[in-house]
Amino acid sequence: GDSVTQMEGPVTLSEEAFLTINCTYTATGYPSLFWYVQYPGEGLQLLLKATKADDKGSNKGFEATYRKETTSFHLEKGSVQVSDSAVYFCALSNTGGFKTIFGAGTRLFVKA
Amino acid sequence: EAGVTQFPSHSVIEKGQTVTLRCDPISGHDNLYWYRRVMGKEIKFLLHFVKESKQDESGMPNNRFLAERTGGTYSTLKVQPAELEDSGVYFCASSQGARGNTIYFGEGSWLTVV
């Protein structure tokens, strides 16, 4: 069945460092891909999404490109801030958004 | 506009007891979903309502879990009797009718079974 694998955390970075969180997926067909973020004490929020190959999703300085040839959707940010500390979830939807499959989540700590 | 709200935010119960979690979706959202994250693992789909009907309940782990959505508005998820392995975070989410629309999640209900 469909699945998502993302790098284990926690990831600890200093402020202004470059961030990469790896995500790969297994799916039939052409899934939509997502990154969700959960800040401390809050619910899941959609961070960005891409619906077809070579699409780049971006939001709040974060980017991820849908790579069908490598079945990947890595999350990147050029300069992280303390406020980016959160848990990040990679996810896919292969049914048009009605059922979302998540990775295990990667906790990010950013130190001042 | 209010987001998806869940109650209670935290619950600690003893093994064998019953717990009922409630979710109020965003007004006008026909689709309502339940997910859970157990022991820091991946967030897993439990079920999907379209209005008051269960569209997909393939993720429900066993018959100790019962979800309802009376009148197509709020939903409840009852765990009876609760087991230790049920501990985790239960997320509710909702979306508007069409496929591909953004899914909005609540803050989650943290359940601890002791």
PDB file of C-alpha atoms in Angstrom:
ATOM      1  CA  GLY A   1       0.000   0.000   0.000  1.00  0.00           C
ATOM      2  CA  ASP A   2       0.880   3.660  -0.116  1.00  0.00           C
ATOM      3  CA  SER A   3       3.404   4.873   2.430  1.00  0.00           C
ATOM      4  CA  VAL A   4       5.589   7.813   3.408  1.00  0.00           C
ATOM      5  CA  THR A   5       9.044   7.642   4.930  1.00  0.00           C
ATOM      6  CA  GLN A   6      10.739  10.670   6.431  1.00  0.00           C
ATOM      7  CA  MET A   7      13.998  11.160   8.248  1.00  0.00           C
ATOM      8  CA  GLU A   8      13.989  10.488  11.940  1.00  0.00           C
ATOM      9  CA  GLY A   9      14.528  13.300  14.330  1.00  0.00           C
ATOM     10  CA  PRO A  10      15.080  15.187  16.321  1.00  0.00           C
ATOM     11  CA  VAL A  11      16.933  17.621  14.121  1.00  0.00           C
ATOM     12  CA  THR A  12      18.740  20.362  16.031  1.00  0.00           C
ATOM     13  CA  LEU A  13      19.994  23.433  14.195  1.00  0.00           C
ATOM     14  CA  SER A  14      21.281  26.847  15.066  1.00  0.00           C
ATOM     15  CA  GLU A  15      19.354  29.896  13.950  1.00  0.00           C
ATOM     16  CA  GLU A  16      19.988  30.833  10.301  1.00  0.00           C
ATOM     17  CA  ALA A  17      21.180  27.338   9.403  1.00  0.00           C
ATOM     18  CA  PHE A  18      19.981  25.530   6.272  1.00  0.00           C
ATOM     19  CA  LEU A  19      17.291  22.934   6.790  1.00  0.00           C
ATOM     20  CA  THR A  20      16.576  19.772   4.845  1.00  0.00           C
ATOM     21  CA  ILE A  21      14.087  17.149   5.983  1.00  0.00           C
ATOM     22  CA  ASN A  22      14.035  14.178   3.650  1.00  0.00           C
ATOM     23  CA  CYS A  23      10.803  12.535   2.577  1.00  0.00           C
ATOM     24  CA  THR A  24      10.226   9.676   0.147  1.00  0.00           C
ATOM     25  CA  TYR A  25       7.000   7.990  -0.752  1.00  0.00           C
ATOM     26  CA  THR A  26       5.569   4.836  -2.267  1.00  0.00           C
ATOM     27  CA  ALA A  27       2.312   5.164  -4.120  1.00  0.00           C
ATOM     28  CA  THR A  28       0.450   3.977  -7.159  1.00  0.00           C
ATOM     29  CA  GLY A  29      -0.687   6.559  -9.623  1.00  0.00           C
ATOM     30  CA  TYR A  30      -0.101  10.256  -9.137  1.00  0.00           C
ATOM     31  CA  PRO A  31      -0.539  11.308  -5.521  1.00  0.00           C
ATOM     32  CA  SER A  32      -0.649  14.813  -4.156  1.00  0.00           C
ATOM     33  CA  LEU A  33       2.110  15.529  -1.651  1.00  0.00           C
ATOM     34  CA  PHE A  34       1.993  17.685   1.453  1.00  0.00           C
ATOM     35  CA  TRP A  35       4.027  18.998   4.343  1.00  0.00           C
ATOM     36  CA  TYR A  36       2.146  19.654   7.573  1.00  0.00           C
ATOM     37  CA  VAL A  37       3.568  21.358  10.653  1.00  0.00           C
ATOM     38  CA  GLN A  38       2.537  21.104  14.283  1.00  0.00           C
ATOM     39  CA  TYR A  39       3.797  23.904  16.501  1.00  0.00           C
ATOM     40  CA  PRO A  40       3.883  23.291  20.262  1.00  0.00           C
ATOM     41  CA  GLY A  41       0.378  23.268  21.702  1.00  0.00           C
ATOM     42  CA  GLU A  42      -1.299  23.691  18.338  1.00  0.00           C
ATOM     43  CA  GLY A  43      -3.003  21.521  15.751  1.00  0.00           C
ATOM     44  CA  LEU A  44      -1.705  20.344  12.410  1.00  0.00           C
ATOM     45  CA  GLN A  45      -1.391  23.054   9.790  1.00  0.00           C
ATOM     46  CA  LEU A  46      -0.863  22.614   6.087  1.00  0.00           C
ATOM     47  CA  LEU A  47       2.531  24.129   5.302  1.00  0.00           C
ATOM     48  CA  LEU A  48       2.718  23.507   1.554  1.00  0.00           C
ATOM     49  CA  LYS A  49       1.593  21.105  -1.121  1.00  0.00           C
ATOM     50  CA  ALA A  50       2.306  19.946  -4.662  1.00  0.00           C
ATOM     51  CA  THR A  51      -0.166  18.139  -6.850  1.00  0.00           C
ATOM     52  CA  LYS A  52       1.910  16.962  -9.812  1.00  0.00           C
ATOM     53  CA  ALA A  53       5.446  16.072 -10.799  1.00  0.00           C
ATOM     54  CA  ASP A  54       7.971  18.931 -10.837  1.00  0.00           C
ATOM     55  CA  ASP A  55       5.608  21.238  -8.941  1.00  0.00           C
ATOM     56  CA  LYS A  56       7.245  23.253  -6.195  1.00  0.00           C
ATOM     57  CA  GLY A  57       5.251  24.071  -3.112  1.00  0.00           C
ATOM     58  CA  SER A  58       6.376  27.011  -0.993  1.00  0.00           C
ATOM     59  CA  ASN A  59       5.250  28.892   2.090  1.00  0.00           C
ATOM     60  CA  LYS A  60       6.892  30.882   4.886  1.00  0.00           C
ATOM     61  CA  GLY A  61      10.323  30.401   3.308  1.00  0.00           C
ATOM     62  CA  PHE A  62       9.919  26.628   3.106  1.00  0.00           C
ATOM     63  CA  GLU A  63      10.043  24.821  -0.235  1.00  0.00           C
ATOM     64  CA  ALA A  64       9.582  21.281  -1.498  1.00  0.00           C
ATOM     65  CA  THR A  65       9.675  19.945  -5.053  1.00  0.00           C
ATOM     66  CA  TYR A  66       7.669  16.941  -6.213  1.00  0.00           C
ATOM     67  CA  ARG A  67      10.238  14.575  -7.762  1.00  0.00           C
ATOM     68  CA  LYS A  68       8.512  11.637  -9.372  1.00  0.00           C
ATOM     69  CA  GLU A  69      11.745  10.065 -10.660  1.00  0.00           C
ATOM     70  CA  THR A  70      13.111   9.774  -7.134  1.00  0.00           C
ATOM     71  CA  THR A  71       9.691   9.585  -5.397  1.00  0.00           C
ATOM     72  CA  SER A  72      10.784  12.341  -3.062  1.00  0.00           C
ATOM     73  CA  PHE A  73       9.413  15.551  -1.590  1.00  0.00           C
ATOM     74  CA  HIS A  74      12.208  16.950   0.575  1.00  0.00           C
ATOM     75  CA  LEU A  75      11.488  20.014   2.702  1.00  0.00           C
ATOM     76  CA  GLU A  76      14.040  22.837   2.641  1.00  0.00           C
ATOM     77  CA  LYS A  77      14.497  26.259   4.173  1.00  0.00           C
ATOM     78  CA  GLY A  78      17.474  28.478   3.637  1.00  0.00           C
ATOM     79  CA  SER A  79      17.606  30.102   7.068  1.00  0.00           C
ATOM     80  CA  VAL A  80      15.669  28.685   9.990  1.00  0.00           C
ATOM     81  CA  GLN A  81      14.411  30.693  12.942  1.00  0.00           C
ATOM     82  CA  VAL A  82      13.689  29.704  16.529  1.00  0.00           C
ATOM     83  CA  SER A  83       9.995  30.054  15.714  1.00  0.00           C
ATOM     84  CA  ASP A  84      10.325  27.189  13.189  1.00  0.00           C
ATOM     85  CA  SER A  85      10.762  24.713  16.026  1.00  0.00           C
ATOM     86  CA  ALA A  86       7.949  22.218  15.522  1.00  0.00           C
ATOM     87  CA  VAL A  87       7.136  18.733  14.274  1.00  0.00           C
ATOM     88  CA  TYR A  88       6.991  18.389  10.491  1.00  0.00           C
ATOM     89  CA  PHE A  89       4.961  15.693   8.764  1.00  0.00           C
ATOM     90  CA  CYS A  90       5.277  14.627   5.156  1.00  0.00           C
ATOM     91  CA  ALA A  91       2.068  13.223   3.707  1.00  0.00           C
ATOM     92  CA  LEU A  92       0.396  12.050   0.538  1.00  0.00           C
ATOM     93  CA  SER A  93      -3.107  11.718  -0.740  1.00  0.00           C
ATOM     94  CA  ASN A  94      -3.906   9.296  -3.508  1.00  0.00           C
ATOM     95  CA  THR A  95      -7.651   9.716  -3.518  1.00  0.00           C
ATOM     96  CA  GLY A  96      -7.992  13.381  -4.237  1.00  0.00           C
ATOM     97  CA  GLY A  97      -7.639  14.457  -0.632  1.00  0.00           C
ATOM     98  CA  PHE A  98     -10.116  12.247   1.147  1.00  0.00           C
ATOM     99  CA  LYS A  99      -7.545  10.030   2.841  1.00  0.00           C
ATOM    100  CA  THR A 100      -4.137  11.327   3.809  1.00  0.00           C
ATOM    101  CA  ILE A 101      -1.185   9.072   4.622  1.00  0.00           C
ATOM    102  CA  PHE A 102       1.417  10.570   6.930  1.00  0.00           C
ATOM    103  CA  GLY A 103       5.017   9.924   7.738  1.00  0.00           C
ATOM    104  CA  ALA A 104       6.168   9.526  11.333  1.00  0.00           C
ATOM    105  CA  GLY A 105       7.057  13.187  11.754  1.00  0.00           C
ATOM    106  CA  THR A 106      10.391  14.938  12.300  1.00  0.00           C
ATOM    107  CA  ARG A 107      10.890  17.152  15.311  1.00  0.00           C
ATOM    108  CA  LEU A 108      12.963  20.261  14.637  1.00  0.00           C
ATOM    109  CA  PHE A 109      14.672  22.257  17.369  1.00  0.00           C
ATOM    110  CA  VAL A 110      16.206  25.586  16.429  1.00  0.00           C
ATOM    111  CA  LYS A 111      18.611  27.152  18.937  1.00  0.00           C
ATOM    112  CA  ALA A 112      19.144  30.895  19.223  1.00  0.00           C
TER     113      ALA A 112
ATOM    114  CA  GLU B   1     -14.427  31.837  11.505  1.00  0.00           C
ATOM    115  CA  ALA B   2     -13.913  29.125  14.092  1.00  0.00           C
ATOM    116  CA  GLY B   3     -11.601  26.280  13.175  1.00  0.00           C
ATOM    117  CA  VAL B   4     -11.985  22.620  13.973  1.00  0.00           C
ATOM    118  CA  THR B   5     -12.457  22.277  17.696  1.00  0.00           C
ATOM    119  CA  GLN B   6     -11.902  19.181  19.766  1.00  0.00           C
ATOM    120  CA  PHE B   7     -12.836  18.304  23.325  1.00  0.00           C
ATOM    121  CA  PRO B   8     -11.345  17.333  25.697  1.00  0.00           C
ATOM    122  CA  SER B   9      -7.851  18.545  24.926  1.00  0.00           C
ATOM    123  CA  HIS B  10      -6.383  16.099  27.435  1.00  0.00           C
ATOM    124  CA  SER B  11      -7.838  13.050  29.115  1.00  0.00           C
ATOM    125  CA  VAL B  12      -6.346  10.528  31.530  1.00  0.00           C
ATOM    126  CA  ILE B  13      -8.396   7.394  32.156  1.00  0.00           C
ATOM    127  CA  GLU B  14      -7.837   3.965  33.598  1.00  0.00           C
ATOM    128  CA  LYS B  15      -7.692   0.837  31.495  1.00  0.00           C
ATOM    129  CA  GLY B  16     -11.194  -0.525  31.013  1.00  0.00           C
ATOM    130  CA  GLN B  17     -12.916   2.829  31.278  1.00  0.00           C
ATOM    131  CA  THR B  18     -14.770   4.623  28.521  1.00  0.00           C
ATOM    132  CA  VAL B  19     -13.800   7.887  26.888  1.00  0.00           C
ATOM    133  CA  THR B  20     -15.726   9.959  24.381  1.00  0.00           C
ATOM    134  CA  LEU B  21     -13.946  12.511  22.238  1.00  0.00           C
ATOM    135  CA  ARG B  22     -15.875  15.221  20.472  1.00  0.00           C
ATOM    136  CA  CYS B  23     -15.114  17.132  17.293  1.00  0.00           C
ATOM    137  CA  ASP B  24     -16.849  20.196  15.890  1.00  0.00           C
ATOM    138  CA  PRO B  25     -15.847  20.719  12.261  1.00  0.00           C
ATOM    139  CA  ILE B  26     -15.731  24.022  10.479  1.00  0.00           C
ATOM    140  CA  SER B  27     -19.244  25.123   9.692  1.00  0.00           C
ATOM    141  CA  GLY B  28     -20.348  23.987   6.257  1.00  0.00           C
ATOM    142  CA  HIS B  29     -17.740  21.237   5.909  1.00  0.00           C
ATOM    143  CA  ASP B  30     -19.382  18.007   4.847  1.00  0.00           C
ATOM    144  CA  ASN B  31     -16.230  15.923   5.186  1.00  0.00           C
ATOM    145  CA  LEU B  32     -15.042  14.987   8.662  1.00  0.00           C
ATOM    146  CA  TYR B  33     -12.077  12.752   9.433  1.00  0.00           C
ATOM    147  CA  TRP B  34     -10.560  11.141  12.466  1.00  0.00           C
ATOM    148  CA  TYR B  35      -6.854  10.348  12.680  1.00  0.00           C
ATOM    149  CA  ARG B  36      -4.613   9.312  15.537  1.00  0.00           C
ATOM    150  CA  ARG B  37      -0.941   9.339  16.398  1.00  0.00           C
ATOM    151  CA  VAL B  38       0.126   6.619  18.780  1.00  0.00           C
ATOM    152  CA  MET B  39       3.457   6.502  20.629  1.00  0.00           C
ATOM    153  CA  GLY B  40       5.111   9.134  18.439  1.00  0.00           C
ATOM    154  CA  LYS B  41       4.553   7.105  15.312  1.00  0.00           C
ATOM    155  CA  GLU B  42       2.938   8.212  12.086  1.00  0.00           C
ATOM    156  CA  ILE B  43      -0.491   9.783  12.057  1.00  0.00           C
ATOM    157  CA  LYS B  44      -2.938   7.139  10.897  1.00  0.00           C
ATOM    158  CA  PHE B  45      -6.313   7.517   9.263  1.00  0.00           C
ATOM    159  CA  LEU B  46      -9.247   6.134  11.211  1.00  0.00           C
ATOM    160  CA  LEU B  47     -12.346   7.080   9.275  1.00  0.00           C
ATOM    161  CA  HIS B  48     -14.105   9.570   7.047  1.00  0.00           C
ATOM    162  CA  PHE B  49     -17.653  10.899   7.241  1.00  0.00           C
ATOM    163  CA  VAL B  50     -19.529  12.618   4.473  1.00  0.00           C
ATOM    164  CA  LYS B  51     -22.262  14.414   6.328  1.00  0.00           C
ATOM    165  CA  GLU B  52     -23.696  11.757   8.648  1.00  0.00           C
ATOM    166  CA  SER B  53     -22.576   8.764   6.576  1.00  0.00           C
ATOM    167  CA  LYS B  54     -19.401   6.762   7.096  1.00  0.00           C
ATOM    168  CA  GLN B  55     -17.619   6.910   3.765  1.00  0.00           C
ATOM    169  CA  ASP B  56     -14.523   4.987   4.767  1.00  0.00           C
ATOM    170  CA  GLU B  57     -13.881   3.354   8.116  1.00  0.00           C
ATOM    171  CA  SER B  58     -11.033   1.138   7.022  1.00  0.00           C
ATOM    172  CA  GLY B  59      -8.658   2.578   9.614  1.00  0.00           C
ATOM    173  CA  MET B  60     -10.715   1.812  12.692  1.00  0.00           C
ATOM    174  CA  PRO B  61      -8.518  -0.557  14.710  1.00  0.00           C
ATOM    175  CA  ASN B  62     -11.192  -2.737  16.300  1.00  0.00           C
ATOM    176  CA  ASN B  63     -14.747  -2.801  17.601  1.00  0.00           C
ATOM    177  CA  ARG B  64     -13.810  -0.965  20.789  1.00  0.00           C
ATOM    178  CA  PHE B  65     -13.905   2.197  18.706  1.00  0.00           C
ATOM    179  CA  LEU B  66     -17.234   3.731  17.684  1.00  0.00           C
ATOM    180  CA  ALA B  67     -17.597   6.939  15.722  1.00  0.00           C
ATOM    181  CA  GLU B  68     -20.818   8.791  15.089  1.00  0.00           C
ATOM    182  CA  ARG B  69     -21.825  11.984  13.403  1.00  0.00           C
ATOM    183  CA  THR B  70     -25.385  12.742  14.279  1.00  0.00           C
ATOM    184  CA  GLY B  71     -27.128  15.096  11.890  1.00  0.00           C
ATOM    185  CA  GLY B  72     -23.968  15.613   9.931  1.00  0.00           C
ATOM    186  CA  THR B  73     -22.638  18.216  12.339  1.00  0.00           C
ATOM    187  CA  TYR B  74     -20.339  17.342  15.219  1.00  0.00           C
ATOM    188  CA  SER B  75     -18.809  13.917  15.642  1.00  0.00           C
ATOM    189  CA  THR B  76     -17.919  11.734  18.599  1.00  0.00           C
ATOM    190  CA  LEU B  77     -15.359   8.979  18.887  1.00  0.00           C
ATOM    191  CA  LYS B  78     -15.929   6.584  21.751  1.00  0.00           C
ATOM    192  CA  VAL B  79     -13.368   4.118  23.024  1.00  0.00           C
ATOM    193  CA  GLN B  80     -14.908   1.389  25.166  1.00  0.00           C
ATOM    194  CA  PRO B  81     -13.207  -0.239  26.977  1.00  0.00           C
ATOM    195  CA  ALA B  82      -9.943   1.667  26.675  1.00  0.00           C
ATOM    196  CA  GLU B  83      -6.652  -0.242  26.539  1.00  0.00           C
ATOM    197  CA  LEU B  84      -3.119   0.981  27.225  1.00  0.00           C
ATOM    198  CA  GLU B  85      -2.230   0.919  23.522  1.00  0.00           C
ATOM    199  CA  ASP B  86      -5.002   3.426  22.792  1.00  0.00           C
ATOM    200  CA  SER B  87      -2.914   6.206  24.326  1.00  0.00           C
ATOM    201  CA  GLY B  88      -1.996   8.874  21.834  1.00  0.00           C
ATOM    202  CA  VAL B  89      -3.285  11.975  20.107  1.00  0.00           C
ATOM    203  CA  TYR B  90      -6.586  11.847  18.268  1.00  0.00           C
ATOM    204  CA  PHE B  91      -6.954  14.428  15.526  1.00  0.00           C
ATOM    205  CA  CYS B  92     -10.151  15.504  13.891  1.00  0.00           C
ATOM    206  CA  ALA B  93     -10.181  17.275  10.548  1.00  0.00           C
ATOM    207  CA  SER B  94     -12.714  18.650   8.122  1.00  0.00           C
ATOM    208  CA  SER B  95     -12.922  19.845   4.533  1.00  0.00           C
ATOM    209  CA  GLN B  96     -15.420  21.135   2.049  1.00  0.00           C
ATOM    210  CA  GLY B  97     -17.094  18.832  -0.433  1.00  0.00           C
ATOM    211  CA  ALA B  98     -14.832  18.623  -3.454  1.00  0.00           C
ATOM    212  CA  ARG B  99     -11.841  16.319  -3.618  1.00  0.00           C
ATOM    213  CA  GLY B 100      -8.530  18.050  -3.246  1.00  0.00           C
ATOM    214  CA  ASN B 101      -9.796  20.827  -0.989  1.00  0.00           C
ATOM    215  CA  THR B 102      -7.607  21.741   1.944  1.00  0.00           C
ATOM    216  CA  ILE B 103      -8.127  19.643   5.040  1.00  0.00           C
ATOM    217  CA  TYR B 104      -8.163  21.604   8.306  1.00  0.00           C
ATOM    218  CA  PHE B 105      -7.065  19.858  11.473  1.00  0.00           C
ATOM    219  CA  GLY B 106      -7.977  20.476  15.067  1.00  0.00           C
ATOM    220  CA  GLU B 107      -5.490  20.692  17.915  1.00  0.00           C
ATOM    221  CA  GLY B 108      -6.007  17.090  18.871  1.00  0.00           C
ATOM    222  CA  SER B 109      -7.267  15.280  21.936  1.00  0.00           C
ATOM    223  CA  TRP B 110      -4.446  13.773  23.990  1.00  0.00           C
ATOM    224  CA  LEU B 111      -5.540  10.487  25.538  1.00  0.00           C
ATOM    225  CA  THR B 112      -3.547   8.697  28.204  1.00  0.00           C
ATOM    226  CA  VAL B 113      -4.726   5.286  29.387  1.00  0.00           C
ATOM    227  CA  VAL B 114      -3.099   4.137  32.630  1.00  0.00           C
TER     228      VAL B 114
END
